[in-house]
XYZ file of C-alpha atoms in Angstrom:
471
model
C 154.979 127.910 -84.883
C 157.699 130.289 -83.748
C 160.738 128.899 -82.010
C 161.588 130.215 -78.563
C 164.486 132.188 -80.061
C 162.188 133.822 -82.592
C 159.667 134.557 -79.884
C 162.281 136.298 -77.770
C 163.414 138.346 -80.750
C 159.839 139.405 -81.415
C 159.669 141.199 -78.059
C 163.254 142.460 -78.058
C 162.448 145.980 -79.249
C 159.815 146.677 -76.620
C 161.845 145.016 -73.903
C 165.057 146.882 -74.730
C 163.259 150.241 -74.613
C 161.627 149.304 -71.331
C 164.917 148.180 -69.805
C 166.771 151.252 -70.978
C 164.236 153.569 -69.388
C 163.715 151.771 -66.132
C 166.726 149.672 -65.275
C 169.826 151.260 -66.748
C 173.207 150.774 -65.225
C 172.482 147.793 -62.992
C 175.592 146.110 -61.614
C 176.248 143.799 -58.724
C 179.051 143.368 -56.270
C 179.690 140.468 -54.045
C 181.183 139.010 -50.930
C 184.940 138.844 -50.293
C 187.148 137.157 -52.861
C 188.042 134.342 -50.482
C 184.495 132.995 -50.659
C 184.573 129.961 -52.929
C 180.870 129.873 -53.824
C 180.164 129.496 -57.520
C 178.412 132.291 -59.430
C 174.672 131.847 -59.780
C 173.540 130.146 -62.962
C 170.789 132.657 -63.643
C 170.907 136.416 -63.935
C 168.779 136.913 -60.836
C 170.029 139.449 -58.287
C 172.067 137.779 -55.547
C 171.028 137.394 -51.959
C 173.080 138.663 -49.052
C 175.860 138.197 -50.028
C 177.087 136.019 -52.906
C 180.636 135.572 -54.062
C 182.603 136.227 -57.195
C 183.608 139.200 -59.251
C 181.083 141.913 -60.200
C 178.297 140.480 -62.344
C 176.253 142.297 -64.942
C 172.557 142.157 -64.019
C 171.386 141.811 -67.589
C 172.246 142.290 -71.222
C 173.975 145.512 -72.342
C 171.411 148.269 -72.696
C 171.196 150.761 -75.521
C 170.917 154.414 -74.620
C 167.719 156.150 -75.663
C 168.604 159.503 -77.199
C 166.350 162.432 -76.339
C 164.657 164.127 -79.268
C 165.967 167.477 -80.390
C 163.913 170.640 -79.995
C 162.517 172.819 -77.256
C 160.740 170.058 -75.344
C 163.776 169.324 -73.133
C 165.486 172.730 -73.434
C 168.775 170.835 -73.433
C 168.615 170.593 -69.637
C 169.733 167.360 -68.063
C 171.101 166.537 -64.653
C 173.488 164.101 -63.089
C 171.494 161.538 -61.081
C 171.975 162.459 -57.427
C 173.401 160.502 -54.530
C 170.681 160.381 -51.898
C 170.437 159.142 -48.328
C 168.920 155.741 -47.619
C 166.902 157.451 -44.884
C 165.034 159.331 -47.632
C 163.534 156.008 -48.726
C 163.365 153.800 -45.620
C 163.035 154.409 -41.881
C 166.295 154.461 -39.943
C 165.209 151.395 -37.966
C 165.091 149.300 -41.147
C 168.640 150.121 -42.219
C 170.511 148.129 -39.571
C 170.015 145.171 -37.305
C 171.737 142.081 -35.942
C 174.271 141.005 -38.543
C 173.890 143.793 -41.120
C 173.641 147.455 -41.989
C 172.797 149.383 -45.152
C 175.269 152.022 -46.264
C 173.759 155.491 -45.989
C 174.844 156.866 -49.360
C 172.709 155.643 -52.265
C 173.801 156.514 -55.821
C 170.943 156.655 -58.321
C 170.938 156.091 -62.079
C 168.027 158.292 -63.069
C 165.370 155.850 -61.951
C 166.659 153.218 -59.507
C 168.900 153.329 -56.463
C 172.054 151.320 -55.914
C 172.066 149.995 -52.356
C 174.876 148.319 -50.434
C 174.273 145.910 -47.558
C 177.207 145.006 -45.334
C 176.663 141.551 -43.847
C 178.389 140.683 -40.587
C 180.072 137.333 -39.736
C 177.878 137.051 -36.621
C 174.969 135.981 -38.856
C 176.480 135.242 -42.258
C 179.719 133.534 -41.173
C 181.728 132.652 -44.298
C 179.254 134.577 -46.446
C 179.944 137.848 -44.656
C 180.823 140.780 -46.882
C 179.009 143.315 -49.023
C 176.519 143.045 -51.810
C 174.672 145.542 -53.962
C 170.999 145.638 -54.860
C 169.646 147.739 -57.691
C 166.068 148.440 -56.629
C 164.261 149.478 -53.468
C 161.736 146.699 -53.979
C 164.437 144.029 -53.905
C 166.193 145.737 -50.997
C 163.037 145.466 -48.919
C 162.739 141.780 -49.700
C 166.354 140.996 -48.874
C 166.203 142.947 -45.615
C 163.071 141.057 -44.605
C 164.918 137.757 -45.172
C 167.861 138.496 -42.875
C 166.012 137.756 -39.588
C 164.920 134.404 -41.033
C 168.494 133.580 -42.043
C 169.621 134.378 -38.491
C 166.815 132.284 -36.982
C 167.606 129.281 -39.163
C 171.275 129.577 -38.265
C 170.457 129.670 -34.554
C 168.168 126.643 -34.869
C 170.861 124.591 -36.575
C 173.245 125.136 -33.661
C 170.971 124.303 -30.742
C 170.310 121.069 -28.897
C 168.678 118.265 -30.820
C 168.909 120.177 -34.096
C 172.697 120.208 -34.040
C 172.635 116.401 -33.820
C 169.952 116.068 -36.491
C 171.800 118.407 -38.864
C 174.865 116.208 -38.576
C 173.000 112.992 -39.377
C 169.932 113.830 -41.483
C 171.739 114.281 -44.785
C 172.923 110.681 -44.650
C 169.695 109.091 -43.424
C 166.842 108.283 -45.824
C 163.358 108.449 -44.320
C 160.942 105.517 -44.050
C 158.685 106.102 -47.013
C 161.533 106.886 -49.389
C 163.739 103.824 -49.467
C 164.363 104.418 -53.153
C 165.886 107.836 -52.562
C 169.647 108.125 -52.782
C 171.727 108.525 -49.676
C 172.074 112.293 -50.028
C 168.532 113.650 -50.063
C 169.679 117.261 -50.150
C 170.421 116.656 -53.830
C 166.733 116.063 -54.406
C 165.538 119.443 -53.158
C 167.321 121.626 -55.672
C 167.563 122.092 -59.336
C 164.721 120.647 -61.392
C 163.796 123.343 -63.896
C 160.123 122.571 -64.445
C 156.715 121.823 -62.979
C 157.697 119.107 -60.553
C 160.054 121.373 -58.670
C 162.412 120.826 -55.838
C 161.351 117.492 -54.472
C 161.940 114.977 -57.255
C 165.580 114.201 -57.789
C 168.020 111.560 -58.867
C 166.128 108.423 -57.906
C 166.996 105.290 -59.807
C 163.999 103.579 -61.407
C 165.790 100.818 -63.254
C 167.104 102.244 -66.499
C 165.197 105.526 -66.044
C 165.316 108.366 -63.537
C 162.795 110.833 -62.268
C 164.934 113.578 -63.696
C 164.394 112.304 -67.224
C 160.662 112.073 -66.609
C 160.346 115.453 -64.954
C 162.296 117.297 -67.631
C 160.632 115.757 -70.687
C 160.436 118.833 -72.905
C 157.723 117.322 -75.095
C 155.195 117.522 -72.262
C 153.656 120.394 -70.343
C 154.633 121.030 -66.743
C 151.337 119.574 -65.583
C 151.858 116.393 -67.596
C 155.367 116.050 -66.211
C 154.123 116.507 -62.649
C 151.344 113.946 -63.069
C 153.525 111.373 -64.843
C 156.348 111.685 -62.346
C 153.962 111.442 -59.408
C 152.301 108.324 -60.824
C 155.665 106.625 -61.339
C 156.977 107.276 -57.859
C 154.049 106.643 -55.516
C 155.633 106.481 -52.051
C 158.397 108.883 -53.030
C 155.752 111.399 -54.007
C 154.142 111.245 -50.582
C 157.504 111.681 -48.910
C 158.518 114.527 -51.157
C 155.209 116.297 -50.702
C 155.531 115.846 -46.942
C 158.940 117.470 -47.006
C 157.703 120.233 -49.281
C 154.831 121.017 -46.921
C 157.213 121.247 -43.970
C 159.360 123.604 -46.026
C 156.373 125.822 -46.895
C 155.188 125.813 -43.271
C 158.661 126.780 -42.089
C 158.858 129.620 -44.621
C 155.417 130.803 -43.492
C 156.483 130.811 -39.845
C 159.595 132.786 -40.761
C 157.587 135.225 -42.961
C 159.671 134.597 -46.076
C 158.872 133.511 -49.610
C 159.403 129.746 -49.989
C 160.423 130.431 -53.610
C 162.865 133.236 -52.872
C 165.852 133.593 -55.207
C 168.109 134.262 -52.197
C 170.628 131.364 -52.321
C 171.694 131.695 -48.678
C 168.115 131.624 -47.415
C 167.212 128.808 -49.813
C 170.076 126.598 -48.675
C 169.307 127.090 -44.992
C 165.571 126.640 -45.522
C 166.108 123.444 -47.542
C 168.406 121.960 -44.964
C 166.378 122.820 -41.869
C 163.123 121.668 -43.486
C 164.750 118.324 -44.311
C 166.032 117.974 -40.740
C 162.590 118.726 -39.327
C 160.842 116.410 -41.772
C 163.149 113.461 -41.236
C 163.184 113.959 -37.443
C 159.400 114.530 -37.383
C 159.703 117.868 -35.604
C 156.687 120.146 -35.906
C 157.311 123.660 -37.234
C 155.498 125.348 -34.357
C 157.636 123.405 -31.899
C 160.878 124.167 -33.701
C 160.342 127.899 -34.186
C 159.574 128.818 -30.613
C 160.310 132.504 -31.100
C 158.339 133.926 -33.981
C 160.233 136.051 -36.469
C 158.267 139.298 -36.832
C 156.839 139.929 -40.265
C 158.719 142.770 -41.898
C 156.753 145.975 -42.269
C 158.673 146.788 -45.434
C 158.296 143.593 -47.443
C 157.304 144.142 -51.059
C 153.615 144.292 -51.835
C 154.045 141.989 -54.836
C 156.068 139.325 -53.076
C 153.327 137.304 -51.417
C 149.742 138.356 -51.972
C 148.024 135.865 -49.662
C 148.345 132.446 -48.084
C 147.955 130.661 -51.419
C 151.750 130.479 -51.774
C 152.062 128.705 -48.419
C 148.991 126.484 -48.572
C 149.339 125.144 -52.112
C 151.890 122.508 -53.229
C 154.421 123.778 -55.715
C 153.250 121.527 -58.533
C 149.696 122.819 -58.128
C 150.894 126.427 -58.236
C 152.715 125.758 -61.497
C 149.606 124.184 -63.002
C 147.575 127.193 -61.824
C 149.990 129.581 -63.560
C 149.922 127.499 -66.757
C 146.116 127.448 -66.859
C 145.813 131.197 -66.320
C 148.420 131.898 -69.001
C 146.493 129.661 -71.384
C 143.320 131.624 -70.569
C 145.230 134.818 -71.392
C 145.859 133.424 -74.869
C 149.508 132.386 -74.651
C 150.732 129.512 -76.796
C 152.290 126.409 -75.256
C 155.718 127.699 -76.208
C 155.049 131.089 -74.637
C 153.730 129.406 -71.506
C 156.881 127.288 -71.295
C 159.090 130.378 -71.683
C 157.194 132.117 -68.874
C 157.086 129.258 -66.380
C 160.694 128.185 -67.004
C 162.112 131.694 -66.689
C 164.290 131.619 -63.562
C 164.155 135.401 -63.381
C 160.506 135.156 -62.281
C 160.161 133.377 -58.908
C 157.078 131.180 -58.693
C 155.423 133.448 -56.136
C 155.851 136.360 -58.537
C 154.435 134.310 -61.422
C 151.316 133.653 -59.359
C 150.939 137.346 -58.521
C 151.401 138.370 -62.153
C 148.829 136.018 -63.670
C 146.245 136.741 -60.997
C 146.601 140.507 -61.462
C 146.425 140.216 -65.244
C 143.317 138.099 -64.842
C 141.725 140.648 -62.509
C 142.060 143.354 -65.170
C 139.448 141.473 -67.177
C 139.436 140.470 -70.812
C 140.968 143.689 -72.139
C 143.320 144.232 -75.096
C 147.014 144.019 -74.307
C 147.010 141.453 -71.500
C 148.483 138.694 -73.608
C 151.328 140.852 -74.916
C 152.192 142.048 -71.400
C 152.451 138.418 -70.257
C 154.675 137.525 -73.222
C 157.023 140.450 -72.509
C 157.172 139.488 -68.837
C 157.995 135.903 -69.786
C 161.074 137.101 -71.686
C 162.722 139.282 -69.031
C 166.374 138.714 -68.235
C 166.561 139.488 -64.512
C 164.393 139.431 -61.439
C 164.718 143.224 -61.218
C 162.984 143.534 -64.561
C 160.324 140.999 -63.638
C 159.461 142.783 -60.419
C 159.306 146.146 -62.177
C 156.759 144.844 -64.687
C 154.723 142.920 -62.111
C 154.594 145.957 -59.832
C 153.444 148.048 -62.806
C 150.673 145.543 -63.504
C 149.694 145.605 -59.830
C 149.506 149.400 -59.915
C 147.175 149.357 -62.918
C 145.035 146.750 -61.151
C 144.739 149.078 -58.157
C 143.881 152.007 -60.417
C 141.193 149.925 -62.109
C 139.646 148.855 -58.802
C 139.904 152.133 -56.880
C 139.773 154.867 -59.502
C 138.531 154.110 -63.009
C 138.393 150.709 -64.788
C 141.287 150.009 -67.128
C 139.958 149.247 -70.625
C 143.211 148.316 -72.368
C 146.950 148.108 -71.747
C 150.009 148.214 -73.968
C 153.761 147.908 -73.611
C 155.168 151.138 -75.008
C 158.572 150.960 -73.379
C 156.844 151.166 -70.014
C 153.403 149.707 -69.395
C 150.576 152.075 -70.346
C 146.954 151.646 -69.293
C 143.913 153.409 -70.746
C 141.035 153.879 -68.325
C 137.324 154.387 -68.787
C 137.685 158.156 -68.282
C 140.088 158.476 -71.208
C 143.253 158.799 -69.125
C 146.535 157.215 -70.189
C 148.207 155.966 -67.001
C 151.901 155.099 -66.958
C 152.856 153.355 -63.684
C 156.521 153.971 -62.888
C 157.626 152.082 -59.753
C 161.042 153.743 -59.672
C 163.089 154.636 -56.604
C 164.082 158.230 -57.394
C 163.485 159.937 -60.738
C 165.806 162.534 -62.246
C 165.791 164.247 -65.636
C 168.368 162.393 -67.706
C 168.575 161.927 -71.482
C 167.048 158.504 -71.013
C 164.109 159.789 -68.970
C 163.545 162.562 -71.485
C 163.725 160.064 -74.330
C 160.685 158.293 -72.956
C 158.735 161.309 -71.691
C 159.032 163.182 -75.019
C 158.699 160.225 -77.364
C 156.236 161.193 -80.133
C 154.274 157.971 -79.692
C 153.828 158.704 -75.993
C 153.073 162.403 -76.522
C 150.265 161.391 -78.891
C 148.397 159.826 -75.961
C 145.743 162.022 -74.427
C 145.462 162.845 -70.722
C 148.844 161.362 -69.837
C 149.350 160.555 -66.158
C 152.713 159.431 -64.800
C 152.000 157.562 -61.587
C 155.198 157.517 -59.553
C 155.069 156.265 -55.949
C 158.474 157.813 -55.241
C 160.342 161.092 -55.138
C 161.726 163.007 -58.090
C 163.996 165.993 -58.630
C 162.504 169.455 -59.174
C 163.869 169.476 -62.736
C 162.172 166.164 -63.546
C 158.882 167.497 -62.193
C 159.255 170.729 -64.162
C 160.096 169.033 -67.451
C 157.337 166.447 -67.177
C 154.727 169.139 -66.596
C 156.177 171.231 -69.428
C 155.683 168.270 -71.749
C 152.034 167.861 -70.871
C 152.269 165.198 -68.181
C 150.126 165.088 -65.062
C 152.341 163.728 -62.300
C 150.577 161.545 -59.751
C 153.158 161.341 -56.954
C 151.554 158.954 -54.495
C 151.573 155.334 -53.366
C 147.801 155.192 -53.901
C 145.886 155.586 -57.184
């Protein structure tokens, strides 16, 4: 059986081509230098705003050289700087505690957006941060009202008192839990999740049980639950309050945003330990964002299902797709793929039916380096699912740099969920690749704008450009 290192190497070629085409030049900036927060352990994009020096969003990317000849006519262009109002309504670009800078540099495919966070909402975390995709920008903007609401809740009436005391008070059914329960809601890397922590069980701990690498996530969840009885009930009670609170605030309970996660963890613990109902606590509903990503939360499954059950669901669907235990572990343990996104990905792959290429797409997704990359692939899969359901059934898919789907009508559909496409050497390198040009009836589906030169060159190279959000 291949080791995880060998497995990652086996997809490196496809992944590097895909990253070079779609996500070149990603970089991140952060909050002011006087913020003492530690850099994030994973390569996920930061939430508004994190601290530290600029961080590379992924591994160095190799440039894809365009082929020589008449296909590109030697014409390339500098990716333009566009206005944020070209991509989002003006009303979405500012609000209490933040604004988005108007000028948006592009890198040939994706935009580079800057949010300025105000101390009125973010306090010590105020500053600027950059996001390298429109999809992630929409998610982060939709989380800001929830961050503000949680901050307001923590400073009012009974909550201010509970916040001050809850972290030192264990709850009734969890006498075995240590005196600082906030430690138990972060950090476990596997199927048990955020609610089993450092609880002393004689010479053993739940951490050792929950992170036993010789067992599957489901086995770890079941074994840990059976060993901890009352703690399990308490933890699941807390976790349900946390999911209910996230639902009320219209945010993903598994968001990678560290500021939102910290506030959500803390307030959920306060409410759980003080026995405060979510509907009572959140008296003013936070409006659901009209611009939240379509692949973030597909339905109420994310809110209604315990985390451990979601992980088992993902594992079972990956097994049905043909992944090995090692490949399943790489997928489910990849911090670049939030759990909600894992659920969306496996359900969409399943909905495509038993067609060639599904397994390989899942393996490539399981080896991404950043959340940007994960969301790009998952959105591409979602687009092919929509094409299959609303246009013509997809009969097979393949990862050829970007994801390519073949439909029943003989079309080769390339979904490209970019922000703004321009004709650069990298774009040309993909569009004029001999392996791609050999495909018949090529359709580039791009739900975004592109430059006139990009449109001209794509058509000149035999592409049909489908410039629409719908298939």
